[in-house]
C-alpha positions as a printed NumPy array, in Angstrom:
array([[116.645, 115.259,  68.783],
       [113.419, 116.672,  70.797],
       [114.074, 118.823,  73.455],
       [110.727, 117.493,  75.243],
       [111.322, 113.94 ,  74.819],
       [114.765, 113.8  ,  76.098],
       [113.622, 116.18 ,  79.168],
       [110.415, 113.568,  79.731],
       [113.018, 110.48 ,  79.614],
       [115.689, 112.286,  81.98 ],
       [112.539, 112.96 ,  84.517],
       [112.019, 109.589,  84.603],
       [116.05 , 108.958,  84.842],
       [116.145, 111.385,  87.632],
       [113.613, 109.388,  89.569],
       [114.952, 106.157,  89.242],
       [118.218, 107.125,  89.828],
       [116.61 , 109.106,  93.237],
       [115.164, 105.956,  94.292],
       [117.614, 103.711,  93.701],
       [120.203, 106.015,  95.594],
       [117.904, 106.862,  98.864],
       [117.048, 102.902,  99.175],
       [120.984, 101.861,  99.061],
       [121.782, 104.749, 101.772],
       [119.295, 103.737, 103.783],
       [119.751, 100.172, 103.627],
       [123.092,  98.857, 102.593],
       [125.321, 101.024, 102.903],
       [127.023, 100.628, 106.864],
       [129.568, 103.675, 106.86 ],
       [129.362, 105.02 , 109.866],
       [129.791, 108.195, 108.744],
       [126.508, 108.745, 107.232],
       [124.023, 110.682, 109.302],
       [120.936, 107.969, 110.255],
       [118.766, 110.206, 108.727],
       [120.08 , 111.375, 105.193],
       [118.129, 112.194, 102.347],
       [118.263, 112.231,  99.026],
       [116.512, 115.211,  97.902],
       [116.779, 115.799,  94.291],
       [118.92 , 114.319,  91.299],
       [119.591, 115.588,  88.526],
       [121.195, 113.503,  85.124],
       [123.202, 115.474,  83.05 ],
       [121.787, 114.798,  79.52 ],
       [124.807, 113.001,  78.568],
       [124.27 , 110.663,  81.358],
       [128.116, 111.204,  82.119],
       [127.296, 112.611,  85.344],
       [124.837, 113.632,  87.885],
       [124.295, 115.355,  90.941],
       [122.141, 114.19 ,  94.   ],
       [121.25 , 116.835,  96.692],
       [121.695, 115.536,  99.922],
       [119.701, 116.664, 103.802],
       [121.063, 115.909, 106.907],
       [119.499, 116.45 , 109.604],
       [122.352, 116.969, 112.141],
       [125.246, 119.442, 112.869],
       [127.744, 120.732, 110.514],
       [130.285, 117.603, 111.38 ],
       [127.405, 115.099, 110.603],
       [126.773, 116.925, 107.02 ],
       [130.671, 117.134, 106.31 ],
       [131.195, 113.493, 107.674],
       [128.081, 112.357, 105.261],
       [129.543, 113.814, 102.1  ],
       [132.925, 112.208, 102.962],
       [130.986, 108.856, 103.384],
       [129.199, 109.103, 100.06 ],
       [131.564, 110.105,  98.34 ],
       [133.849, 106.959,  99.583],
       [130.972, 104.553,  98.805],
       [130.618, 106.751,  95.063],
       [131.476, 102.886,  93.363],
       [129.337, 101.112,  94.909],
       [126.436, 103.161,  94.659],
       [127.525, 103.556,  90.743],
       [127.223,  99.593,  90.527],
       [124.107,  99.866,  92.422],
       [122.73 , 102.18 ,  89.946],
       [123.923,  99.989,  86.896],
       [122.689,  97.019,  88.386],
       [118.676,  98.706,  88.952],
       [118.569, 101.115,  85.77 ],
       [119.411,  99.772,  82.305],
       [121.483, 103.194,  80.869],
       [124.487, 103.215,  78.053],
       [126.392, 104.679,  81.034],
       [126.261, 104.608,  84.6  ],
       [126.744, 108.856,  85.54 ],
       [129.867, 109.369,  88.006],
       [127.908, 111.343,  91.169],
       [128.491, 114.328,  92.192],
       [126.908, 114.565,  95.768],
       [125.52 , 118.76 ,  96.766],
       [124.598, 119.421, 100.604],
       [121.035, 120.879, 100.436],
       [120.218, 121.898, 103.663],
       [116.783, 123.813, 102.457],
       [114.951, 120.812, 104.096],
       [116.102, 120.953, 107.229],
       [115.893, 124.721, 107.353],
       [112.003, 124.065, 106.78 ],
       [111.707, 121.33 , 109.005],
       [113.898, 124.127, 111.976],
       [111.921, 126.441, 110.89 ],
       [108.446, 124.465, 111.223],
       [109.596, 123.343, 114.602],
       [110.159, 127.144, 115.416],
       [107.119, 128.088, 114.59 ],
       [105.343, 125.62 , 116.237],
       [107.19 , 126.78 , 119.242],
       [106.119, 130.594, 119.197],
       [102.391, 129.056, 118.714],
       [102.47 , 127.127, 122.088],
       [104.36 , 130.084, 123.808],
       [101.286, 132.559, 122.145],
       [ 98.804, 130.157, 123.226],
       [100.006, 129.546, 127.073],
       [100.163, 133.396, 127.226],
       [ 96.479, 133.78 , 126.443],
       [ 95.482, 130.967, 128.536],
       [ 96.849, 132.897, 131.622],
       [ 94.971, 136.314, 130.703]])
């Protein structure tokens, strides 16, 4: 078995299995749990296609994040079917859902920075 090809097919897995995740969160799934605006950053497909993991960003407070895993992980079966019903694999992975809050660190941290930049620029408007 090639190393390369398998790691070329699972890319493509990954991104199918990305899309097909962030499109049912957004749009079917009604737990009101889930944080409006949840993303699905990154997934990665073991090779084995037993399992996978899908990095999730909230933006929201702790509560939101830990209420978002619970609701994934609740609707885990249907998003499984989901996934067997849009991508033709042997086997549909069992996901394993990560908090990845690096997004919304950026996105604080953009917004911070932004801030400083007004505060910088009022203060030399007044000189």
């Amino acid at each position: 078995m090639d190393m390369k090809k398998n790691s070329i097919k699972n890319t493509r897995i990954n991104a199918q299995v990305q899309q097909v995740l962030a499109e049912t969160i957004r749009g079917e799934i009604k737990d009101p749990r889930i944080a409006p605006l949840t993303s699905v950053v990154a997934v990665e497909v073991a090779p084995d296609l037993k399992t996978c993991r899908a990095w999730i960003s909230v933006l929201g407070d702790e509560k939101a994040q830990a209420d978002t895993l619970e609701g994934l992980r609740s609707a885990e079966g249907f998003l499984r079917s989901r996934l067997a019903k849009e991508i033709n694999l042997r086997i549909t992975p069992e996901i394993h859902f990560v908090m990845d809050q690096s997004i919304a660190y950026g996105v604080n941290m953009s917004h911070k920075i932004d801030e400083v930049m007004e505060k910088e620029q009022e203060r030399r408007g007044e000189e």
